[in-house]
PDB file of C-alpha atoms in Angstrom:
ATOM      1  CA  MET X   2      17.614 -12.668   5.518  1.00  0.00           C
ATOM      2  CA  SER X   3      16.900 -12.158   1.830  1.00  0.00           C
ATOM      3  CA  VAL X   4      16.823 -14.309  -1.250  1.00  0.00           C
ATOM      4  CA  ARG X   5      18.322 -12.618  -4.275  1.00  0.00           C
ATOM      5  CA  MET X   6      17.371 -13.451  -7.851  1.00  0.00           C
ATOM      6  CA  GLY X   7      19.092 -11.176 -10.364  1.00  0.00           C
ATOM      7  CA  SER X   8      18.096  -7.678  -9.432  1.00  0.00           C
ATOM      8  CA  ILE X   9      14.918  -8.725  -7.641  1.00  0.00           C
ATOM      9  CA  SER X  10      14.997  -9.329  -3.891  1.00  0.00           C
ATOM     10  CA  TYR X  11      12.371 -11.266  -1.968  1.00  0.00           C
ATOM     11  CA  TYR X  12      12.162 -10.859   1.799  1.00  0.00           C
ATOM     12  CA  PRO X  13      10.701 -14.048   3.294  1.00  0.00           C
ATOM     13  CA  PHE X  14      10.060 -12.462   6.705  1.00  0.00           C
ATOM     14  CA  MET X  15       7.505 -10.207   5.024  1.00  0.00           C
ATOM     15  CA  GLY X  16       6.216 -12.814   2.577  1.00  0.00           C
ATOM     16  CA  ILE X  17       7.221 -14.023  -0.835  1.00  0.00           C
ATOM     17  CA  GLY X  18       5.993 -10.913  -2.588  1.00  0.00           C
ATOM     18  CA  PHE X  19       3.613 -12.448  -5.057  1.00  0.00           C
ATOM     19  CA  PHE X  20       0.109 -12.230  -3.587  1.00  0.00           C
ATOM     20  CA  HIS X  21      -1.355 -10.374  -6.580  1.00  0.00           C
ATOM     21  CA  PHE X  22       1.410 -10.833  -9.104  1.00  0.00           C
ATOM     22  CA  PRO X  23       0.681 -14.301 -10.599  1.00  0.00           C
ATOM     23  CA  ILE X  24      -2.625 -13.051 -11.960  1.00  0.00           C
ATOM     24  CA  LEU X  25      -1.372  -9.668 -13.113  1.00  0.00           C
ATOM     25  CA  ASN X  26       0.885 -10.067 -16.142  1.00  0.00           C
ATOM     26  CA  LEU X  27       1.345  -6.314 -16.343  1.00  0.00           C
ATOM     27  CA  VAL X  28       2.841  -6.204 -12.851  1.00  0.00           C
ATOM     28  CA  LYS X  29       5.149  -9.133 -13.615  1.00  0.00           C
ATOM     29  CA  LYS X  30       6.308  -7.404 -16.799  1.00  0.00           C
ATOM     30  CA  ASN X  31       6.884  -4.156 -14.912  1.00  0.00           C
ATOM     31  CA  ILE X  32       9.025  -5.901 -12.306  1.00  0.00           C
ATOM     32  CA  GLY X  33      11.101  -7.562 -15.021  1.00  0.00           C
ATOM     33  CA  THR X  34      11.517  -4.317 -16.932  1.00  0.00           C
ATOM     34  CA  LEU X  35      12.368  -2.270 -13.837  1.00  0.00           C
ATOM     35  CA  ALA X  36      14.814  -4.948 -12.652  1.00  0.00           C
ATOM     36  CA  LYS X  37      16.934  -4.386 -15.768  1.00  0.00           C
ATOM     37  CA  SER X  38      17.969  -0.954 -14.478  1.00  0.00           C
ATOM     38  CA  TYR X  39      16.984  -0.903 -10.809  1.00  0.00           C
ATOM     39  CA  THR X  40      16.826  -3.139  -7.776  1.00  0.00           C
ATOM     40  CA  VAL X  41      13.241  -4.270  -7.227  1.00  0.00           C
ATOM     41  CA  TYR X  42      11.966  -5.439  -3.834  1.00  0.00           C
ATOM     42  CA  ALA X  43       8.708  -7.402  -3.982  1.00  0.00           C
ATOM     43  CA  ILE X  44       7.068  -7.728  -0.573  1.00  0.00           C
ATOM     44  CA  ASP X  45       3.736  -8.710   0.901  1.00  0.00           C
ATOM     45  CA  LEU X  46       2.391  -6.466   3.606  1.00  0.00           C
ATOM     46  CA  LEU X  47       1.759  -8.142   6.939  1.00  0.00           C
ATOM     47  CA  GLY X  48      -1.483 -10.111   6.700  1.00  0.00           C
ATOM     48  CA  PHE X  49      -1.367 -10.494   2.912  1.00  0.00           C
ATOM     49  CA  GLY X  50      -0.152 -13.325   0.718  1.00  0.00           C
ATOM     50  CA  ALA X  51       2.496 -15.521   2.318  1.00  0.00           C
ATOM     51  CA  SER X  52       3.393 -13.038   5.072  1.00  0.00           C
ATOM     52  CA  ASP X  53       2.698 -13.705   8.736  1.00  0.00           C
ATOM     53  CA  LYS X  54      -0.825 -13.035   9.971  1.00  0.00           C
ATOM     54  CA  PRO X  55      -0.388 -12.399  13.693  1.00  0.00           C
ATOM     55  CA  ALA X  56      -3.554 -12.569  15.761  1.00  0.00           C
ATOM     56  CA  GLY X  57      -4.414  -9.322  17.482  1.00  0.00           C
ATOM     57  CA  TYR X  58      -2.334  -7.182  15.120  1.00  0.00           C
ATOM     58  CA  SER X  59      -3.976  -3.870  14.236  1.00  0.00           C
ATOM     59  CA  TYR X  60      -4.332  -4.081  10.454  1.00  0.00           C
ATOM     60  CA  THR X  61      -4.660  -0.420   9.477  1.00  0.00           C
ATOM     61  CA  MET X  62      -3.462   1.640   6.532  1.00  0.00           C
ATOM     62  CA  GLU X  63      -1.215   3.592   8.881  1.00  0.00           C
ATOM     63  CA  ALA X  64       0.327   0.376  10.266  1.00  0.00           C
ATOM     64  CA  TRP X  65       1.037  -0.918   6.748  1.00  0.00           C
ATOM     65  CA  ALA X  66       2.546   2.458   5.810  1.00  0.00           C
ATOM     66  CA  GLN X  67       4.797   2.234   8.873  1.00  0.00           C
ATOM     67  CA  LEU X  68       5.882  -1.289   7.851  1.00  0.00           C
ATOM     68  CA  ILE X  69       6.879   0.109   4.454  1.00  0.00           C
ATOM     69  CA  LEU X  70       8.824   2.947   6.108  1.00  0.00           C
ATOM     70  CA  ASP X  71      10.557   0.499   8.459  1.00  0.00           C
ATOM     71  CA  PHE X  72      11.488  -1.715   5.502  1.00  0.00           C
ATOM     72  CA  LEU X  73      12.832   1.259   3.544  1.00  0.00           C
ATOM     73  CA  ASN X  74      14.840   2.543   6.525  1.00  0.00           C
ATOM     74  CA  GLU X  75      16.309  -0.832   7.479  1.00  0.00           C
ATOM     75  CA  VAL X  76      16.845  -2.466   4.080  1.00  0.00           C
ATOM     76  CA  ILE X  77      17.204   0.325   1.526  1.00  0.00           C
ATOM     77  CA  PRO X  78      19.387   3.117   2.948  1.00  0.00           C
ATOM     78  CA  LYS X  79      19.020   5.398  -0.081  1.00  0.00           C
ATOM     79  CA  PRO X  80      16.276   7.339  -1.847  1.00  0.00           C
ATOM     80  CA  THR X  81      13.630   5.006  -3.175  1.00  0.00           C
ATOM     81  CA  VAL X  82      10.389   5.089  -5.127  1.00  0.00           C
ATOM     82  CA  PRO X  83       7.780   2.858  -3.464  1.00  0.00           C
ATOM     83  CA  ILE X  84       5.259   1.364  -5.877  1.00  0.00           C
ATOM     84  CA  GLY X  85       2.273  -0.650  -4.716  1.00  0.00           C
ATOM     85  CA  ASN X  86      -0.713  -2.505  -6.065  1.00  0.00           C
ATOM     86  CA  SER X  87      -4.221  -2.219  -4.643  1.00  0.00           C
ATOM     87  CA  VAL X  88      -4.041  -1.685  -0.853  1.00  0.00           C
ATOM     88  CA  GLY X  89      -0.251  -1.535  -1.156  1.00  0.00           C
ATOM     89  CA  SER X  90      -0.465   1.533  -3.385  1.00  0.00           C
ATOM     90  CA  LEU X  91      -2.491   3.407  -0.775  1.00  0.00           C
ATOM     91  CA  ALA X  92      -0.025   2.337   1.936  1.00  0.00           C
ATOM     92  CA  CYS X  93       2.825   3.651  -0.263  1.00  0.00           C
ATOM     93  CA  VAL X  94       1.104   7.033  -0.685  1.00  0.00           C
ATOM     94  CA  ILE X  95       0.553   7.302   3.073  1.00  0.00           C
ATOM     95  CA  ALA X  96       4.176   6.317   3.752  1.00  0.00           C
ATOM     96  CA  ALA X  97       5.504   8.826   1.209  1.00  0.00           C
ATOM     97  CA  SER X  98       3.325  11.642   2.547  1.00  0.00           C
ATOM     98  CA  GLY X  99       5.144  11.797   5.886  1.00  0.00           C
ATOM     99  CA  PRO X 100       8.496  13.410   6.582  1.00  0.00           C
ATOM    100  CA  PRO X 101      10.872  13.628   4.866  1.00  0.00           C
ATOM    101  CA  GLY X 102       8.752  12.965   1.769  1.00  0.00           C
ATOM    102  CA  PRO X 103       6.365  15.321   0.018  1.00  0.00           C
ATOM    103  CA  ASN X 104       2.794  15.680   1.145  1.00  0.00           C
ATOM    104  CA  PRO X 105       0.707  14.582  -1.879  1.00  0.00           C
ATOM    105  CA  VAL X 106      -2.151  16.829  -0.752  1.00  0.00           C
ATOM    106  CA  GLN X 107       0.174  19.855  -0.989  1.00  0.00           C
ATOM    107  CA  LEU X 108       1.125  18.846  -4.525  1.00  0.00           C
ATOM    108  CA  MET X 109      -2.483  19.211  -5.686  1.00  0.00           C
ATOM    109  CA  PRO X 110      -4.595  22.357  -5.689  1.00  0.00           C
ATOM    110  CA  SER X 111      -7.352  22.483  -3.092  1.00  0.00           C
ATOM    111  CA  ILE X 112     -10.268  21.490  -5.227  1.00  0.00           C
ATOM    112  CA  SER X 113     -13.493  19.937  -4.118  1.00  0.00           C
ATOM    113  CA  ILE X 114     -13.752  16.416  -5.477  1.00  0.00           C
ATOM    114  CA  PRO X 115     -16.200  14.044  -3.839  1.00  0.00           C
ATOM    115  CA  VAL X 116     -14.960  10.573  -3.057  1.00  0.00           C
ATOM    116  CA  LEU X 117     -17.556   7.967  -3.912  1.00  0.00           C
ATOM    117  CA  VAL X 118     -16.962   4.527  -2.475  1.00  0.00           C
ATOM    118  CA  LEU X 119     -19.345   1.811  -3.603  1.00  0.00           C
ATOM    119  CA  TRP X 120     -19.205  -0.797  -0.870  1.00  0.00           C
ATOM    120  CA  GLY X 121     -21.995  -3.034   0.173  1.00  0.00           C
ATOM    121  CA  ASP X 122     -22.152  -4.166   3.768  1.00  0.00           C
ATOM    122  CA  GLU X 123     -21.497  -7.739   2.606  1.00  0.00           C
ATOM    123  CA  ASP X 124     -18.258  -6.978   0.714  1.00  0.00           C
ATOM    124  CA  PRO X 125     -15.686  -9.522   2.005  1.00  0.00           C
ATOM    125  CA  PHE X 126     -12.642  -7.711   0.578  1.00  0.00           C
ATOM    126  CA  THR X 127     -13.086  -4.052   1.486  1.00  0.00           C
ATOM    127  CA  PRO X 128     -15.775  -3.767   4.158  1.00  0.00           C
ATOM    128  CA  LEU X 129     -16.427  -0.304   5.514  1.00  0.00           C
ATOM    129  CA  ASP X 130     -15.246  -1.400   8.972  1.00  0.00           C
ATOM    130  CA  GLY X 131     -11.998  -2.874   7.561  1.00  0.00           C
ATOM    131  CA  PRO X 132      -8.650  -1.039   7.324  1.00  0.00           C
ATOM    132  CA  VAL X 133      -9.278   0.503   3.892  1.00  0.00           C
ATOM    133  CA  GLY X 134     -12.867   1.444   4.708  1.00  0.00           C
ATOM    134  CA  LYS X 135     -11.822   3.048   7.997  1.00  0.00           C
ATOM    135  CA  TYR X 136      -9.075   4.997   6.258  1.00  0.00           C
ATOM    136  CA  PHE X 137     -11.413   6.428   3.609  1.00  0.00           C
ATOM    137  CA  SER X 138     -14.109   7.086   6.214  1.00  0.00           C
ATOM    138  CA  SER X 139     -11.650   9.213   8.203  1.00  0.00           C
ATOM    139  CA  LEU X 140     -10.637  11.452   5.277  1.00  0.00           C
ATOM    140  CA  PRO X 141     -13.548  13.940   5.400  1.00  0.00           C
ATOM    141  CA  SER X 142     -12.651  14.881   8.984  1.00  0.00           C
ATOM    142  CA  LYS X 143      -9.018  15.444   7.968  1.00  0.00           C
ATOM    143  CA  LEU X 144      -9.410  17.142   4.577  1.00  0.00           C
ATOM    144  CA  SER X 145     -12.008  19.821   3.951  1.00  0.00           C
ATOM    145  CA  ASN X 146     -12.144  19.141   0.216  1.00  0.00           C
ATOM    146  CA  VAL X 147     -13.073  15.454   0.630  1.00  0.00           C
ATOM    147  CA  LYS X 148     -16.608  14.188   0.928  1.00  0.00           C
ATOM    148  CA  LEU X 149     -17.363  10.495   1.414  1.00  0.00           C
ATOM    149  CA  ILE X 150     -20.544   8.971   0.078  1.00  0.00           C
ATOM    150  CA  VAL X 151     -21.228   5.324   0.875  1.00  0.00           C
ATOM    151  CA  TRP X 152     -23.791   3.583  -1.260  1.00  0.00           C
ATOM    152  CA  MET X 153     -25.446   0.442   0.064  1.00  0.00           C
ATOM    153  CA  GLU X 154     -28.313  -1.399  -1.539  1.00  0.00           C
TER     154      GLU X 154
END
């Protein structure tokens, strides 16, 4: 079931799509501008905003990427450009990096750039043992040109 407003669709089963948007005028302007020429789908990933928050669900970057792929395959049966904000942007990159999409790592030269993540162990939003922290922590074992440095005071 969807609710359609002009060229913007909201999918209630995934949330109302405005977890970050009320405080980000730039994002709201981008949606309005894009909606003039394209169909825009604003969704919340499972566990964010007004979406369901099922107990026991494995909240990982890979799971969110799969939710995006499922949404694209079931709702938008044509080529699409996923755009995300914050955690959603990383989930979009992961989703787009799998088949049949391009692998972003292959689009860049193999250069050594350290990844510095400044998280304290008390950070309530992006703790190292949370989905985003686990994803970044796993990168050095997957990509030889990535080094993770965690700084804690």
